[in-house]
Amino acid sequence: MTATTGTASGTGRTEDPGTPAEPGTPAEPVTAAGPGPATEHIDAAGAGAAPVLVRKEPPAAAVLEREEKPAGSPDDPENLRIVPARHPWRWAAGVLALVVLAQFAHGLATNPGWDWPTFRAFFSTTTILRSVWITLQLTFYGTALGFLLGAGVAALRLSRSPILQTIGWAYIWAFRSIPLIVQLVFWFNLSYLYKRLGVGIPFGPTVWSFDTIGVLGAMGAAVLGLALHQAAYAAEIIRGGIIAVDGGQLEAASALGIPRFRQAWRIVLPQAMRGILPAAANEVISLFKGTSIVYVMAIGELFYQVQVIYGRTGRVVPLLMVATVWYILLTTLLSIGQYYVERYFARGARRTPPPTPLQRARGFVRNIQATRRTPPAGRPAPSLGGRS
């Protein structure tokens, strides 16, 4: 019996039937590379003959179906139109939000209860500007002393001494538990408990002392209360940033023989600042707004002066808007400063820092200018040279 098989070139060959295979000897399978999948079956030459693998070529119609579509056909992938994904609910939510904002803005402009003439009359008066300056002073002194003391408390918490750890934990526990307004009133009345404070030998004679009434006035008591309160939160922020640094950094620095102070200043602190700054800036902004609590000590900060003015004039809403706008403006400036400080300390994590909002605005303007200079399709660009 003659069997036809496919070869590597797709042609057939005829096996000689006069040379039958020896009994018990399996025939080698015959394979061939064709243009597509083939159907194979086993055919036998007779009883006791070795099986022969026969390859059947696919029909020509199946081969044509697998061929690529012509370039001009509608089924060509290059001719398919790309349709962007549609998000109707997202657009509906955005439109609804814009409508609400427009209604709020319309109410601000048309509602006579806001009394914008009174707002403009008191917004930049000398009394308001002086109170804003006092608010900034309280924020600066409270932040500087608070984070300086908080760094020391964080060092106590990170110490290996159980006594120092307990002292640091007790400080944070106490000043986070007592409300800020209670602390301010307590420090304002410190002279009632201690007429004089001094430095000397413990349980012995005093070397140097001072009168608390003359030194710790209303402004001093406010700064002291804000700083001590801020230090409790700053200590945990600093401690969290330090323990977030991988311990292998210190091990590698110690293996290189770098002094411990240089390890902390040049290796640990720059990496910890990326974790400290967001929470620290949030605390600074919170302290800036928290300075309004010192009105209980009759200090002429922003909110206290606004209260005095609307208590005299009866214009409560426009005067509250004066304080609100000043708080928003100064908080915005603090947020901008936070952005640039975080961007500076992010240099170790990113080789190319992200563009600033000003750089993005400049890039947007350049793109618009480049689009206007580009000639439309089909129109040649204007020639900058002379006659040809």
mmCIF file of C-alpha atoms in Angstrom, residues 1-387:
data_model
loop_
_atom_site.group_PDB
_atom_site.id
_atom_site.type_symbol
_atom_site.label_atom_id
_atom_site.label_comp_id
_atom_site.label_asym_id
_atom_site.label_seq_id
_atom_site.Cartn_x
_atom_site.Cartn_y
_atom_site.Cartn_z
ATOM 1 C CA MET A 1 0.000 0.000 0.000
ATOM 2 C CA THR A 2 1.256 3.476 -0.815
ATOM 3 C CA ALA A 3 1.048 6.342 1.703
ATOM 4 C CA THR A 4 1.534 9.986 0.829
ATOM 5 C CA THR A 5 3.060 12.307 3.441
ATOM 6 C CA GLY A 6 3.873 15.957 3.526
ATOM 7 C CA THR A 7 7.460 17.152 3.498
ATOM 8 C CA ALA A 8 9.143 20.347 4.674
ATOM 9 C CA SER A 9 8.493 22.005 1.352
ATOM 10 C CA GLY A 10 4.859 20.974 1.233
ATOM 11 C CA THR A 11 5.351 18.360 -1.608
ATOM 12 C CA GLY A 12 4.542 14.646 -1.356
ATOM 13 C CA ARG A 13 6.637 11.523 -1.773
ATOM 14 C CA THR A 14 5.790 7.838 -2.441
ATOM 15 C CA GLU A 15 6.961 5.078 -0.175
ATOM 16 C CA ASP A 16 8.080 1.820 -1.770
ATOM 17 C CA PRO A 17 5.633 -0.900 -0.802
ATOM 18 C CA GLY A 18 8.214 -3.566 -1.603
ATOM 19 C CA THR A 19 10.153 -2.963 1.523
ATOM 20 C CA PRO A 20 7.735 -3.638 4.354
ATOM 21 C CA ALA A 21 8.733 -2.822 7.846
ATOM 22 C CA GLU A 22 9.946 -5.572 10.070
ATOM 23 C CA PRO A 23 7.353 -6.910 12.468
ATOM 24 C CA GLY A 24 7.527 -5.356 15.892
ATOM 25 C CA THR A 25 9.450 -2.316 14.656
ATOM 26 C CA PRO A 26 7.463 0.925 15.110
ATOM 27 C CA ALA A 27 7.444 3.284 12.224
ATOM 28 C CA GLU A 28 8.941 6.701 12.695
ATOM 29 C CA PRO A 29 6.328 9.460 12.678
ATOM 30 C CA VAL A 30 6.469 11.681 9.650
ATOM 31 C CA THR A 31 6.029 15.409 10.320
ATOM 32 C CA ALA A 32 6.026 18.350 7.996
ATOM 33 C CA ALA A 33 5.735 22.115 8.222
ATOM 34 C CA GLY A 34 2.810 23.404 6.269
ATOM 35 C CA PRO A 35 1.098 26.746 5.933
ATOM 36 C CA GLY A 36 -1.436 26.000 8.666
ATOM 37 C CA PRO A 37 -2.763 23.330 10.989
ATOM 38 C CA ALA A 38 -3.155 19.948 9.376
ATOM 39 C CA THR A 39 -5.365 16.945 10.104
ATOM 40 C CA GLU A 40 -3.411 13.770 10.863
ATOM 41 C CA HIS A 41 -4.575 10.160 11.172
ATOM 42 C CA ILE A 42 -3.066 6.726 11.331
ATOM 43 C CA ASP A 43 -3.406 4.456 8.311
ATOM 44 C CA ALA A 44 -2.433 0.792 8.267
ATOM 45 C CA ALA A 45 -1.038 -1.116 5.258
ATOM 46 C CA GLY A 46 -2.578 -4.337 6.335
ATOM 47 C CA ALA A 47 -2.576 -6.873 9.009
ATOM 48 C CA GLY A 48 0.666 -6.784 10.911
ATOM 49 C CA ALA A 49 1.942 -3.761 8.981
ATOM 50 C CA ALA A 50 3.410 -0.752 10.762
ATOM 51 C CA PRO A 51 1.110 2.292 11.048
ATOM 52 C CA VAL A 52 1.884 5.203 8.765
ATOM 53 C CA LEU A 53 1.185 8.843 9.696
ATOM 54 C CA VAL A 54 -0.594 10.644 6.893
ATOM 55 C CA ARG A 55 -0.830 14.446 6.709
ATOM 56 C CA LYS A 56 -3.809 16.048 5.029
ATOM 57 C CA GLU A 57 -3.381 19.608 3.836
ATOM 58 C CA PRO A 58 -6.135 22.120 4.795
ATOM 59 C CA PRO A 59 -8.383 23.311 2.009
ATOM 60 C CA ALA A 60 -7.446 26.455 0.119
ATOM 61 C CA ALA A 61 -10.472 28.391 1.464
ATOM 62 C CA ALA A 62 -9.259 28.011 5.049
ATOM 63 C CA VAL A 63 -5.818 29.282 4.061
ATOM 64 C CA LEU A 64 -7.302 32.335 2.391
ATOM 65 C CA GLU A 65 -9.367 33.150 5.495
ATOM 66 C CA ARG A 66 -6.205 33.275 7.586
ATOM 67 C CA GLU A 67 -4.510 35.735 5.298
ATOM 68 C CA GLU A 68 -4.296 39.364 6.409
ATOM 69 C CA LYS A 69 -7.009 41.739 5.361
ATOM 70 C CA PRO A 70 -6.127 44.195 2.609
ATOM 71 C CA ALA A 71 -5.105 47.680 3.731
ATOM 72 C CA GLY A 72 -8.170 49.383 2.303
ATOM 73 C CA SER A 73 -10.799 47.084 3.791
ATOM 74 C CA PRO A 74 -13.062 48.265 6.640
ATOM 75 C CA ASP A 75 -11.801 45.426 8.838
ATOM 76 C CA ASP A 76 -8.238 46.712 8.723
ATOM 77 C CA PRO A 77 -7.175 47.692 12.301
ATOM 78 C CA GLU A 78 -5.666 50.906 10.991
ATOM 79 C CA ASN A 79 -9.057 52.019 9.689
ATOM 80 C CA LEU A 80 -10.891 51.418 12.983
ATOM 81 C CA ARG A 81 -12.039 54.595 14.719
ATOM 82 C CA ILE A 82 -10.900 54.942 18.346
ATOM 83 C CA VAL A 83 -13.760 56.040 20.587
ATOM 84 C CA PRO A 84 -12.832 57.431 24.033
ATOM 85 C CA ALA A 85 -14.490 56.003 27.117
ATOM 86 C CA ARG A 86 -17.532 57.960 28.175
ATOM 87 C CA HIS A 87 -18.285 58.753 31.799
ATOM 88 C CA PRO A 88 -21.760 60.313 31.913
ATOM 89 C CA TRP A 89 -22.178 60.076 35.688
ATOM 90 C CA ARG A 90 -18.829 61.715 36.264
ATOM 91 C CA TRP A 91 -19.836 64.636 34.064
ATOM 92 C CA ALA A 92 -23.222 64.844 35.771
ATOM 93 C CA ALA A 93 -21.576 65.020 39.209
ATOM 94 C CA GLY A 94 -19.206 67.735 37.988
ATOM 95 C CA VAL A 95 -22.039 69.794 36.544
ATOM 96 C CA LEU A 96 -24.022 69.426 39.778
ATOM 97 C CA ALA A 97 -21.027 70.592 41.822
ATOM 98 C CA LEU A 98 -20.576 73.618 39.553
ATOM 99 C CA VAL A 99 -24.243 74.510 39.913
ATOM 100 C CA VAL A 100 -23.982 74.382 43.716
ATOM 101 C CA LEU A 101 -20.853 76.548 43.667
ATOM 102 C CA ALA A 102 -22.526 79.021 41.338
ATOM 103 C CA GLN A 103 -25.518 79.287 43.662
ATOM 104 C CA PHE A 104 -23.230 79.860 46.652
ATOM 105 C CA ALA A 105 -21.269 82.551 44.803
ATOM 106 C CA HIS A 106 -24.509 84.214 43.735
ATOM 107 C CA GLY A 107 -25.665 84.253 47.347
ATOM 108 C CA LEU A 108 -22.393 85.828 48.473
ATOM 109 C CA ALA A 109 -22.761 88.577 45.876
ATOM 110 C CA THR A 110 -26.457 89.339 46.251
ATOM 111 C CA ASN A 111 -27.359 88.604 49.884
ATOM 112 C CA PRO A 112 -27.336 91.933 51.778
ATOM 113 C CA GLY A 113 -26.667 90.135 55.062
ATOM 114 C CA TRP A 114 -23.005 89.724 54.195
ATOM 115 C CA ASP A 115 -22.629 93.521 54.258
ATOM 116 C CA TRP A 116 -19.611 93.770 51.963
ATOM 117 C CA PRO A 117 -19.195 97.555 52.386
ATOM 118 C CA THR A 118 -18.500 97.022 56.099
ATOM 119 C CA PHE A 119 -16.127 94.206 55.203
ATOM 120 C CA ARG A 120 -14.127 96.489 52.896
ATOM 121 C CA ALA A 121 -14.088 99.257 55.488
ATOM 122 C CA PHE A 122 -12.494 97.112 58.227
ATOM 123 C CA PHE A 123 -10.427 94.601 56.245
ATOM 124 C CA SER A 124 -7.197 96.633 56.110
ATOM 125 C CA THR A 125 -7.567 98.995 59.068
ATOM 126 C CA THR A 126 -4.626 99.602 61.391
ATOM 127 C CA THR A 127 -6.249 97.655 64.225
ATOM 128 C CA ILE A 128 -6.797 94.573 62.069
ATOM 129 C CA LEU A 129 -3.274 94.687 60.617
ATOM 130 C CA ARG A 130 -1.766 94.992 64.093
ATOM 131 C CA SER A 131 -3.792 92.018 65.289
ATOM 132 C CA VAL A 132 -2.644 89.980 62.276
ATOM 133 C CA TRP A 133 0.965 90.751 63.203
ATOM 134 C CA ILE A 134 0.383 89.563 66.788
ATOM 135 C CA THR A 135 -1.175 86.365 65.440
ATOM 136 C CA LEU A 136 1.885 85.725 63.291
ATOM 137 C CA GLN A 137 4.182 86.344 66.262
ATOM 138 C CA LEU A 138 2.306 83.840 68.397
ATOM 139 C CA THR A 139 2.469 81.294 65.579
ATOM 140 C CA PHE A 140 6.197 81.781 65.007
ATOM 141 C CA TYR A 141 7.253 81.640 68.658
ATOM 142 C CA GLY A 142 4.940 78.744 69.433
ATOM 143 C CA THR A 143 6.169 76.752 66.430
ATOM 144 C CA ALA A 144 9.885 77.418 66.975
ATOM 145 C CA LEU A 145 9.885 76.688 70.712
ATOM 146 C CA GLY A 146 7.422 73.830 70.328
ATOM 147 C CA PHE A 147 9.421 71.913 67.737
ATOM 148 C CA LEU A 148 12.703 72.622 69.547
ATOM 149 C CA LEU A 149 11.312 71.199 72.764
ATOM 150 C CA GLY A 150 9.551 68.443 70.823
ATOM 151 C CA ALA A 151 12.863 67.298 69.337
ATOM 152 C CA GLY A 152 14.213 66.889 72.887
ATOM 153 C CA VAL A 153 11.134 64.953 73.982
ATOM 154 C CA ALA A 154 11.437 62.729 70.902
ATOM 155 C CA ALA A 155 15.050 62.023 71.862
ATOM 156 C CA LEU A 156 13.827 60.980 75.317
ATOM 157 C CA ARG A 157 11.285 58.623 73.747
ATOM 158 C CA LEU A 158 13.981 57.087 71.522
ATOM 159 C CA SER A 159 16.474 56.751 74.368
ATOM 160 C CA ARG A 160 17.515 53.335 75.656
ATOM 161 C CA SER A 161 17.142 54.512 79.236
ATOM 162 C CA PRO A 162 13.782 53.406 80.712
ATOM 163 C CA ILE A 163 13.757 56.448 82.991
ATOM 164 C CA LEU A 164 14.124 58.905 80.092
ATOM 165 C CA GLN A 165 11.580 56.979 78.036
ATOM 166 C CA THR A 166 9.086 57.195 80.898
ATOM 167 C CA ILE A 167 9.650 60.943 81.313
ATOM 168 C CA GLY A 168 9.133 61.558 77.606
ATOM 169 C CA TRP A 169 6.002 59.399 77.521
ATOM 170 C CA ALA A 170 4.571 61.120 80.616
ATOM 171 C CA TYR A 171 5.122 64.581 79.092
ATOM 172 C CA ILE A 172 3.329 63.644 75.875
ATOM 173 C CA TRP A 173 0.521 61.942 77.789
ATOM 174 C CA ALA A 174 -0.076 64.959 80.060
ATOM 175 C CA PHE A 175 0.008 67.762 77.474
ATOM 176 C CA ARG A 176 -2.069 65.861 74.932
ATOM 177 C CA SER A 177 -4.693 65.080 77.564
ATOM 178 C CA ILE A 178 -5.238 68.625 78.858
ATOM 179 C CA PRO A 179 -7.161 70.980 76.514
ATOM 180 C CA LEU A 180 -5.199 73.914 75.186
ATOM 181 C CA ILE A 181 -7.532 76.538 76.643
ATOM 182 C CA VAL A 182 -7.090 75.019 80.122
ATOM 183 C CA GLN A 183 -3.308 75.133 79.757
ATOM 184 C CA LEU A 184 -3.399 78.784 78.672
ATOM 185 C CA VAL A 185 -5.530 79.834 81.642
ATOM 186 C CA PHE A 186 -3.280 77.860 83.997
ATOM 187 C CA TRP A 187 -0.074 79.483 82.761
ATOM 188 C CA PHE A 188 -1.764 82.878 82.845
ATOM 189 C CA ASN A 189 -2.401 82.361 86.574
ATOM 190 C CA LEU A 190 1.008 80.875 87.347
ATOM 191 C CA SER A 191 1.933 83.809 89.556
ATOM 192 C CA TYR A 192 -0.898 82.820 91.908
ATOM 193 C CA LEU A 193 0.920 79.559 92.689
ATOM 194 C CA TYR A 194 4.541 80.717 92.447
ATOM 195 C CA LYS A 195 5.399 84.319 93.257
ATOM 196 C CA ARG A 196 9.038 83.791 92.375
ATOM 197 C CA LEU A 197 10.995 81.192 90.423
ATOM 198 C CA GLY A 198 14.728 80.628 90.799
ATOM 199 C CA VAL A 199 17.737 78.458 90.037
ATOM 200 C CA GLY A 200 19.909 76.953 92.733
ATOM 201 C CA ILE A 201 20.843 73.797 94.592
ATOM 202 C CA PRO A 202 17.929 71.331 94.823
ATOM 203 C CA PHE A 203 16.317 71.555 98.260
ATOM 204 C CA GLY A 204 18.977 74.110 99.134
ATOM 205 C CA PRO A 205 19.757 77.797 98.700
ATOM 206 C CA THR A 206 18.637 79.710 95.572
ATOM 207 C CA VAL A 207 21.378 81.238 93.428
ATOM 208 C CA TRP A 208 19.214 83.333 91.085
ATOM 209 C CA SER A 209 15.455 84.070 91.120
ATOM 210 C CA PHE A 210 12.942 86.300 89.343
ATOM 211 C CA ASP A 211 9.421 87.576 89.853
ATOM 212 C CA THR A 212 6.832 85.664 87.805
ATOM 213 C CA ILE A 213 4.436 88.604 87.501
ATOM 214 C CA GLY A 214 7.033 90.840 85.843
ATOM 215 C CA VAL A 215 8.428 88.166 83.513
ATOM 216 C CA LEU A 216 5.470 85.993 82.591
ATOM 217 C CA GLY A 217 2.802 88.384 81.357
ATOM 218 C CA ALA A 218 -0.126 87.641 79.106
ATOM 219 C CA MET A 219 1.980 87.373 75.949
ATOM 220 C CA GLY A 220 4.634 85.248 77.659
ATOM 221 C CA ALA A 221 2.034 82.922 79.158
ATOM 222 C CA ALA A 222 0.391 82.508 75.739
ATOM 223 C CA VAL A 223 3.688 81.670 74.045
ATOM 224 C CA LEU A 224 4.615 79.247 76.841
ATOM 225 C CA GLY A 225 1.257 77.479 76.709
ATOM 226 C CA LEU A 226 1.271 77.194 72.912
ATOM 227 C CA ALA A 227 4.877 75.944 72.856
ATOM 228 C CA LEU A 228 4.393 73.299 75.543
ATOM 229 C CA HIS A 229 1.204 72.091 73.916
ATOM 230 C CA GLN A 230 2.811 72.008 70.478
ATOM 231 C CA ALA A 231 5.879 70.144 71.767
ATOM 232 C CA ALA A 232 3.811 67.115 72.741
ATOM 233 C CA TYR A 233 2.542 66.669 69.173
ATOM 234 C CA ALA A 234 5.835 67.653 67.549
ATOM 235 C CA ALA A 235 7.669 64.984 69.559
ATOM 236 C CA GLU A 236 5.499 62.218 68.138
ATOM 237 C CA ILE A 237 5.811 63.616 64.613
ATOM 238 C CA ILE A 238 9.600 63.717 64.824
ATOM 239 C CA ARG A 239 9.796 60.282 66.430
ATOM 240 C CA GLY A 240 7.577 58.798 63.718
ATOM 241 C CA GLY A 241 9.757 60.270 60.975
ATOM 242 C CA ILE A 242 12.956 58.925 62.544
ATOM 243 C CA ILE A 243 11.735 55.379 63.112
ATOM 244 C CA ALA A 244 10.457 55.291 59.519
ATOM 245 C CA VAL A 245 14.070 55.361 58.254
ATOM 246 C CA ASP A 246 15.393 51.893 57.521
ATOM 247 C CA GLY A 247 17.692 50.611 60.262
ATOM 248 C CA GLY A 248 20.105 49.327 57.646
ATOM 249 C CA GLN A 249 21.078 52.939 56.909
ATOM 250 C CA LEU A 250 22.612 53.325 60.372
ATOM 251 C CA GLU A 251 24.216 49.900 60.199
ATOM 252 C CA ALA A 252 25.900 50.752 56.905
ATOM 253 C CA ALA A 253 27.039 54.134 58.248
ATOM 254 C CA SER A 254 28.464 52.517 61.377
ATOM 255 C CA ALA A 255 30.283 49.940 59.251
ATOM 256 C CA LEU A 256 31.884 52.807 57.300
ATOM 257 C CA GLY A 257 33.043 54.457 60.527
ATOM 258 C CA ILE A 258 30.881 57.578 60.224
ATOM 259 C CA PRO A 259 30.480 59.403 63.569
ATOM 260 C CA ARG A 260 27.071 59.157 65.228
ATOM 261 C CA PHE A 261 26.326 62.880 65.002
ATOM 262 C CA ARG A 262 27.126 62.867 61.301
ATOM 263 C CA GLN A 263 24.939 59.778 60.860
ATOM 264 C CA ALA A 264 21.981 61.585 62.401
ATOM 265 C CA TRP A 265 22.591 64.896 60.599
ATOM 266 C CA ARG A 266 23.542 63.711 57.133
ATOM 267 C CA ILE A 267 21.831 60.317 56.782
ATOM 268 C CA VAL A 268 18.844 59.941 59.104
ATOM 269 C CA LEU A 269 17.481 63.493 59.219
ATOM 270 C CA PRO A 270 17.275 64.147 55.425
ATOM 271 C CA GLN A 271 15.345 60.902 54.953
ATOM 272 C CA ALA A 272 13.155 61.483 58.006
ATOM 273 C CA MET A 273 12.200 64.978 56.836
ATOM 274 C CA ARG A 274 10.110 63.527 53.992
ATOM 275 C CA GLY A 275 7.900 61.861 56.592
ATOM 276 C CA ILE A 276 8.030 64.704 59.125
ATOM 277 C CA LEU A 277 7.169 67.654 56.885
ATOM 278 C CA PRO A 278 3.532 66.879 55.922
ATOM 279 C CA ALA A 279 2.422 66.288 59.514
ATOM 280 C CA ALA A 280 4.588 69.137 60.829
ATOM 281 C CA ALA A 281 3.122 71.611 58.353
ATOM 282 C CA ASN A 282 -0.342 70.462 59.330
ATOM 283 C CA GLU A 283 0.485 71.171 62.982
ATOM 284 C CA VAL A 284 1.827 74.632 62.140
ATOM 285 C CA ILE A 285 -1.376 75.519 60.309
ATOM 286 C CA SER A 286 -3.423 74.126 63.180
ATOM 287 C CA LEU A 287 -1.419 76.217 65.645
ATOM 288 C CA PHE A 288 -1.913 79.324 63.493
ATOM 289 C CA LYS A 289 -5.675 78.899 63.705
ATOM 290 C CA GLY A 290 -5.418 77.828 67.359
ATOM 291 C CA THR A 291 -3.982 81.200 68.328
ATOM 292 C CA SER A 292 -7.577 82.435 68.336
ATOM 293 C CA ILE A 293 -7.990 80.648 71.697
ATOM 294 C CA VAL A 294 -5.744 83.177 73.437
ATOM 295 C CA TYR A 295 -8.642 85.644 73.329
ATOM 296 C CA VAL A 296 -9.438 84.345 76.850
ATOM 297 C CA MET A 297 -6.226 86.091 77.995
ATOM 298 C CA ALA A 298 -7.278 89.438 76.459
ATOM 299 C CA ILE A 299 -4.415 89.420 73.941
ATOM 300 C CA GLY A 300 -5.110 91.579 70.889
ATOM 301 C CA GLU A 301 -4.793 88.897 68.231
ATOM 302 C CA LEU A 302 -7.024 88.738 65.162
ATOM 303 C CA PHE A 303 -10.097 87.048 66.561
ATOM 304 C CA TYR A 304 -10.046 89.102 69.780
ATOM 305 C CA GLN A 305 -9.943 92.386 67.872
ATOM 306 C CA VAL A 306 -12.750 91.255 65.572
ATOM 307 C CA GLN A 307 -14.854 90.465 68.633
ATOM 308 C CA VAL A 308 -14.156 93.892 70.087
ATOM 309 C CA ILE A 309 -15.133 95.662 66.853
ATOM 310 C CA TYR A 310 -18.379 93.795 66.214
ATOM 311 C CA GLY A 311 -19.279 94.129 69.880
ATOM 312 C CA ARG A 312 -19.037 97.889 69.426
ATOM 313 C CA THR A 313 -20.645 98.178 65.976
ATOM 314 C CA GLY A 314 -23.036 95.217 65.988
ATOM 315 C CA ARG A 315 -21.815 94.088 62.537
ATOM 316 C CA VAL A 316 -21.114 90.459 63.424
ATOM 317 C CA VAL A 317 -21.131 88.728 60.014
ATOM 318 C CA PRO A 318 -18.911 91.140 58.031
ATOM 319 C CA LEU A 319 -16.364 91.279 60.869
ATOM 320 C CA LEU A 320 -16.265 87.495 61.074
ATOM 321 C CA MET A 321 -15.684 87.478 57.312
ATOM 322 C CA VAL A 322 -12.723 89.808 57.849
ATOM 323 C CA ALA A 323 -11.125 87.275 60.202
ATOM 324 C CA THR A 324 -12.061 84.387 57.888
ATOM 325 C CA VAL A 325 -10.453 85.924 54.805
ATOM 326 C CA TRP A 326 -7.263 86.775 56.708
ATOM 327 C CA TYR A 327 -7.016 83.217 58.044
ATOM 328 C CA ILE A 328 -7.550 81.822 54.527
ATOM 329 C CA LEU A 329 -4.899 84.091 52.981
ATOM 330 C CA LEU A 330 -2.245 83.322 55.592
ATOM 331 C CA THR A 331 -3.015 79.603 55.574
ATOM 332 C CA THR A 332 -2.622 79.609 51.785
ATOM 333 C CA LEU A 333 0.818 81.193 52.116
ATOM 334 C CA LEU A 334 1.821 78.563 54.677
ATOM 335 C CA SER A 335 0.593 75.804 52.337
ATOM 336 C CA ILE A 336 2.669 77.214 49.461
ATOM 337 C CA GLY A 337 5.731 77.278 51.697
ATOM 338 C CA GLN A 338 5.037 73.685 52.713
ATOM 339 C CA TYR A 339 4.917 72.630 49.048
ATOM 340 C CA TYR A 340 8.323 74.098 48.228
ATOM 341 C CA VAL A 341 9.978 72.757 51.385
ATOM 342 C CA GLU A 342 8.662 69.252 50.675
ATOM 343 C CA ARG A 343 9.848 69.559 47.093
ATOM 344 C CA TYR A 344 13.332 70.489 48.331
ATOM 345 C CA PHE A 345 13.635 67.470 50.627
ATOM 346 C CA ALA A 346 12.212 65.125 47.964
ATOM 347 C CA ARG A 347 15.405 65.418 45.924
ATOM 348 C CA GLY A 348 16.782 62.240 47.492
ATOM 349 C CA ALA A 349 13.744 60.224 46.373
ATOM 350 C CA ARG A 350 13.293 61.680 42.857
ATOM 351 C CA ARG A 351 15.994 62.579 40.404
ATOM 352 C CA THR A 352 13.673 64.981 38.611
ATOM 353 C CA PRO A 353 11.259 66.763 40.979
ATOM 354 C CA PRO A 354 7.752 67.432 39.680
ATOM 355 C CA PRO A 355 7.168 70.859 38.120
ATOM 356 C CA THR A 356 5.874 73.627 40.335
ATOM 357 C CA PRO A 357 2.467 75.213 39.641
ATOM 358 C CA LEU A 358 4.251 78.230 38.147
ATOM 359 C CA GLN A 359 6.280 75.989 35.838
ATOM 360 C CA ARG A 360 3.118 74.167 34.782
ATOM 361 C CA ALA A 361 1.427 77.462 33.993
ATOM 362 C CA ARG A 362 4.418 78.559 31.905
ATOM 363 C CA GLY A 363 4.403 75.233 30.039
ATOM 364 C CA PHE A 364 0.682 75.598 29.342
ATOM 365 C CA VAL A 365 1.234 79.071 27.895
ATOM 366 C CA ARG A 366 4.120 77.811 25.732
ATOM 367 C CA ASN A 367 1.953 74.976 24.385
ATOM 368 C CA ILE A 368 -0.773 77.448 23.418
ATOM 369 C CA GLN A 369 1.757 79.695 21.672
ATOM 370 C CA ALA A 370 3.277 76.723 19.835
ATOM 371 C CA THR A 371 -0.172 75.602 18.690
ATOM 372 C CA ARG A 372 -0.932 79.036 17.276
ATOM 373 C CA ARG A 373 2.371 79.150 15.401
ATOM 374 C CA THR A 374 1.863 75.705 13.840
ATOM 375 C CA PRO A 375 0.212 76.088 10.379
ATOM 376 C CA PRO A 376 -2.958 74.054 9.751
ATOM 377 C CA ALA A 377 -2.822 70.884 7.689
ATOM 378 C CA GLY A 378 -2.573 71.524 3.956
ATOM 379 C CA ARG A 379 -1.213 75.057 4.290
ATOM 380 C CA PRO A 380 2.559 75.563 3.857
ATOM 381 C CA ALA A 381 4.487 77.267 6.620
ATOM 382 C CA PRO A 382 5.370 80.904 5.934
ATOM 383 C CA SER A 383 8.806 81.385 4.436
ATOM 384 C CA LEU A 384 11.272 83.352 6.522
ATOM 385 C CA GLY A 385 13.793 83.868 3.725
ATOM 386 C CA GLY A 386 13.863 86.156 0.679
ATOM 387 C CA ARG A 387 12.820 85.465 -2.887
#
